[in-house]
XYZ file of C-alpha atoms in Angstrom:
342
model
C 82.751 42.550 78.348
C 85.596 44.967 77.711
C 86.619 48.390 79.909
C 84.067 50.488 78.637
C 81.767 48.396 76.948
C 78.199 48.575 78.043
C 76.263 45.916 79.161
C 74.007 43.873 76.524
C 70.828 43.637 77.064
C 68.637 40.141 75.834
C 65.181 39.858 75.147
C 63.470 36.461 75.547
C 60.917 36.318 72.534
C 58.443 33.263 72.677
C 55.681 32.979 69.406
C 52.467 30.876 69.678
C 52.202 29.403 66.520
C 55.773 30.975 64.690
C 58.471 28.563 64.338
C 61.914 30.152 66.069
C 63.683 30.905 62.677
C 60.937 33.035 61.631
C 61.591 36.910 62.012
C 60.604 39.472 63.583
C 62.158 42.211 64.052
C 65.755 43.175 63.110
C 67.341 44.468 66.321
C 70.477 43.770 67.239
C 71.246 46.893 69.334
C 69.881 49.733 71.616
C 71.632 53.145 72.464
C 75.562 51.063 71.771
C 73.941 48.045 74.069
C 73.779 45.218 72.452
C 70.731 42.881 72.820
C 71.003 39.651 72.556
C 67.285 37.292 72.004
C 66.360 33.705 73.692
C 63.961 32.367 71.186
C 61.462 30.122 71.483
C 57.636 28.446 69.677
C 55.159 26.969 70.650
C 54.752 24.356 67.624
C 54.661 21.488 68.194
C 58.342 19.544 68.594
C 58.418 16.414 69.457
C 56.678 13.171 68.545
C 54.174 13.389 72.228
C 53.399 17.381 71.220
C 51.828 16.495 68.040
C 50.059 13.501 69.055
C 48.312 16.239 71.143
C 47.003 19.070 70.336
C 44.506 20.201 73.143
C 45.814 20.880 75.261
C 48.290 22.645 73.469
C 51.504 20.793 74.872
C 53.693 22.823 72.684
C 52.374 25.519 73.854
C 52.342 25.599 77.579
C 55.805 23.750 76.849
C 57.382 26.882 75.241
C 55.773 29.397 77.659
C 58.233 27.887 80.744
C 61.119 27.387 78.573
C 59.853 31.550 78.385
C 59.262 32.567 81.479
C 62.193 30.483 82.833
C 64.820 32.113 80.319
C 63.203 35.809 81.791
C 64.433 35.793 85.001
C 66.637 38.201 84.699
C 66.445 39.452 81.020
C 65.818 42.780 80.017
C 62.055 42.158 78.220
C 59.741 39.328 78.162
C 58.057 39.507 74.334
C 55.003 37.008 73.945
C 52.774 36.722 70.762
C 48.924 36.153 70.390
C 46.588 35.966 73.923
C 46.528 32.582 74.547
C 51.061 32.519 74.474
C 50.867 35.902 76.505
C 48.166 34.234 79.255
C 50.679 30.853 79.069
C 53.244 32.892 80.174
C 52.225 35.091 82.519
C 50.550 32.330 83.531
C 53.900 30.899 84.133
C 55.994 34.236 84.744
C 53.774 34.400 87.730
C 54.175 30.370 89.637
C 58.198 31.260 88.674
C 58.177 35.372 91.044
C 59.585 36.760 87.722
C 58.332 39.542 86.978
C 60.168 40.771 83.966
C 58.783 43.095 82.251
C 56.058 41.663 80.213
C 54.360 42.722 75.792
C 52.515 41.455 74.945
C 52.390 41.422 70.771
C 50.208 40.504 68.644
C 47.416 40.787 70.786
C 44.393 39.503 68.214
C 41.740 37.669 68.988
C 39.814 36.478 65.420
C 36.387 35.922 67.569
C 36.383 36.830 71.595
C 36.151 33.942 73.938
C 33.437 32.776 75.204
C 32.554 34.565 79.274
C 34.676 31.449 81.219
C 37.467 31.815 79.138
C 37.732 35.782 79.104
C 37.671 35.139 83.220
C 40.552 33.026 82.632
C 41.985 35.066 80.435
C 41.822 38.208 82.914
C 43.525 36.495 86.246
C 46.215 35.497 83.912
C 46.648 38.896 81.107
C 46.365 40.804 85.086
C 50.510 41.233 85.479
C 50.940 42.053 81.044
C 52.804 45.646 81.535
C 51.977 46.193 77.861
C 49.402 45.367 75.410
C 49.831 45.540 71.193
C 46.691 46.030 69.542
C 47.070 46.701 64.904
C 44.060 49.171 65.467
C 42.780 51.599 68.491
C 39.963 50.004 67.988
C 40.466 46.782 69.149
C 42.770 48.162 71.659
C 39.208 49.913 73.508
C 37.697 46.619 73.062
C 40.263 44.301 74.611
C 40.654 46.888 77.358
C 36.661 46.506 78.473
C 36.315 43.120 78.315
C 39.147 41.788 80.318
C 38.662 44.939 82.723
C 43.202 46.006 81.654
C 43.429 49.653 82.112
C 43.971 51.465 78.277
C 47.435 53.244 79.022
C 48.300 49.456 79.354
C 47.661 49.375 74.977
C 50.028 50.991 72.079
C 47.912 49.763 69.169
C 50.923 49.635 65.881
C 50.078 49.180 62.615
C 50.812 45.349 60.576
C 54.146 45.499 58.874
C 54.961 43.182 56.376
C 56.962 42.716 52.833
C 55.137 43.127 50.521
C 54.008 39.534 49.047
C 55.570 38.347 45.767
C 52.954 36.712 43.165
C 54.442 33.088 41.327
C 53.316 31.683 38.394
C 50.335 30.671 38.381
C 49.068 27.578 36.086
C 46.652 28.455 33.275
C 44.219 25.580 34.791
C 43.864 28.161 37.913
C 43.132 31.004 36.281
C 39.246 31.831 34.974
C 39.725 33.341 31.007
C 38.025 36.868 31.913
C 38.185 39.920 33.954
C 37.511 37.551 37.643
C 37.725 38.908 41.709
C 39.220 36.725 44.062
C 38.349 36.471 47.563
C 42.017 35.347 50.247
C 42.371 34.608 53.607
C 39.851 32.107 56.113
C 39.760 34.065 59.531
C 36.305 36.424 60.884
C 34.965 35.943 57.018
C 31.651 35.696 55.544
C 32.143 33.572 52.870
C 27.721 32.890 53.179
C 27.687 36.696 51.662
C 30.382 35.522 49.184
C 28.197 33.512 47.906
C 24.960 35.363 48.329
C 26.846 37.835 45.657
C 27.765 35.162 43.629
C 24.903 33.670 42.924
C 23.639 36.777 42.276
C 26.812 37.968 39.622
C 26.572 34.806 37.302
C 28.223 36.136 35.239
C 30.838 36.742 37.233
C 33.874 34.280 37.687
C 34.845 34.698 41.627
C 37.815 32.332 42.829
C 38.077 31.980 46.843
C 41.803 30.803 48.314
C 40.899 30.097 52.103
C 40.982 26.778 54.731
C 38.776 24.081 54.111
C 35.070 25.181 55.757
C 31.499 23.662 55.045
C 30.392 27.056 53.750
C 32.906 26.478 51.420
C 32.639 22.583 50.176
C 29.308 23.177 47.941
C 29.884 26.490 45.620
C 27.923 28.041 43.092
C 29.075 27.645 39.142
C 30.728 30.800 38.941
C 32.731 30.556 42.250
C 36.297 28.395 41.928
C 37.744 26.946 45.726
C 40.889 26.539 46.199
C 42.275 25.312 49.712
C 45.507 25.922 50.862
C 47.357 26.802 48.040
C 50.898 27.599 48.345
C 51.542 31.123 49.810
C 52.647 32.789 46.079
C 50.387 30.993 44.178
C 48.039 33.070 45.789
C 49.293 35.862 45.382
C 50.199 35.261 41.724
C 46.508 34.689 41.656
C 45.331 37.166 43.344
C 47.833 39.730 41.449
C 45.622 38.705 38.656
C 42.116 39.946 39.918
C 39.793 42.720 39.041
C 39.403 42.608 43.513
C 40.640 41.162 45.833
C 37.354 41.038 47.942
C 37.219 41.120 51.842
C 33.895 39.686 53.818
C 34.383 40.153 57.293
C 31.713 38.837 59.590
C 30.387 41.991 61.093
C 30.609 46.064 61.595
C 33.770 44.651 64.090
C 35.163 42.151 63.685
C 39.265 42.311 63.748
C 40.613 40.513 61.396
C 41.548 41.040 57.760
C 44.782 42.573 58.469
C 47.152 41.254 56.358
C 45.240 40.681 53.643
C 44.573 43.913 53.152
C 48.166 45.276 53.628
C 49.277 43.127 51.089
C 46.283 43.927 48.685
C 47.834 47.966 48.906
C 51.837 46.733 48.944
C 51.068 45.116 45.608
C 47.979 47.990 44.035
C 45.116 45.878 44.267
C 41.371 47.004 44.492
C 39.646 45.774 47.042
C 36.151 45.774 48.598
C 35.597 44.674 51.783
C 33.080 44.952 54.756
C 32.973 48.583 56.834
C 34.427 47.370 60.855
C 35.673 48.880 63.435
C 37.597 46.296 63.656
C 39.148 47.346 59.945
C 38.537 51.195 59.760
C 42.467 51.837 59.784
C 43.350 50.117 56.926
C 40.522 51.022 54.611
C 38.813 54.736 55.056
C 40.289 57.076 53.266
C 41.739 55.049 50.613
C 40.805 55.516 47.187
C 41.149 52.117 46.183
C 39.040 50.099 48.411
C 35.467 49.853 48.423
C 33.068 49.458 52.089
C 30.481 47.586 51.854
C 27.865 47.480 55.022
C 28.457 44.353 56.703
C 25.457 41.888 55.872
C 24.521 44.137 52.517
C 23.947 41.311 49.641
C 22.920 44.465 47.707
C 26.290 46.033 48.709
C 29.241 43.820 47.203
C 26.636 42.962 44.051
C 26.825 46.439 43.344
C 30.418 46.427 44.271
C 31.825 43.917 42.282
C 29.270 44.980 39.438
C 31.571 48.599 39.609
C 35.175 46.742 39.085
C 34.489 44.548 36.994
C 32.403 47.664 34.278
C 35.824 49.460 34.702
C 38.925 47.110 35.921
C 41.171 49.951 34.602
C 39.797 52.514 37.197
C 39.535 50.917 39.790
C 43.195 49.832 39.081
C 43.832 53.300 38.899
C 42.994 54.413 41.775
C 44.301 51.155 43.717
C 48.158 53.163 42.381
C 47.632 55.889 44.358
C 46.913 53.711 47.650
C 50.385 51.623 46.617
C 52.692 54.647 46.119
C 52.300 55.027 49.985
C 51.787 51.785 51.806
C 55.582 50.586 50.979
C 56.396 53.681 54.140
C 52.952 53.179 56.261
C 54.056 49.051 56.678
C 57.098 48.947 56.587
C 58.611 46.580 59.733
C 61.116 49.096 61.023
C 58.659 50.912 62.728
C 57.630 47.056 64.363
C 61.809 47.576 65.321
C 60.833 51.161 66.886
C 58.260 50.063 69.119
C 60.509 47.219 70.725
C 63.312 49.253 70.645
C 61.053 51.909 72.714
C 59.374 49.465 75.065
C 62.990 47.505 76.200
C 64.169 50.910 76.584
C 61.772 51.346 79.100
C 62.204 48.217 80.366
C 65.904 48.717 81.316
C 64.902 52.431 82.511
């Protein structure tokens, strides 16, 4: 360090399901002080970790590495609840009290009672939690007995998907609707709607699940398509469908944001877990949870006048690039690091 140069800051970042090199935020300095990142991943890194899927040896290895690296660091950032709990446990065992931010704190389904008790113990030492909705912040604060003021919600942000070329064999011949994603989805509802609309082609792109193994004749199911192909199909659909499990499901944020950034009409379940991504948006149609009739009517309306649906979605598209810009995450992390070093 040169005379007059401000000392650097160091942040330890540990992901659970993302590789070390996957972009998170572009933040190289704070208040003219250089920012160094130490990055770790809970993905399997060797034959042993790949051979033992449960318990996730790779998660606990990464948590231990991150906790060790956090000694003397300015801040510690962990991603997803199970990695956060593992890192918090490792830091406590090592006597490390570096300010800890739990980023992407989201459960697709709340853990069972015994697991909740373990989470409560592990999460008690975490300084701040980032959820993607205010509803989740309220819910997790209550479920895990965490003070609500430790939660600072933030909207999901990303680059817009780039739709790829699609082989004609993957596309229906006429107007169709598409469903993308699998977390927290109500595929039984989707299948019921498809059976009630035999003249409307449905295309579903998801992970393999038993409910989708025997679809109706008008539903085509693709498992694990390439990302660009997936959004190439979705971009050509009359509407993107996001059927959620119930009225409090906290899933679908990424799919909803992606669709808005592409200017696609959306039909989705009305859920408190996604309200901030669906309410008051002209291009989004909300259906009550559990209502097959609601889904059938919404899809009929879109198919009857796809141009009107696209025009409404275009209104949302104009503001989506700003609303979901990744710079919002950079500001959030900058604020946490600044607070951590204060």
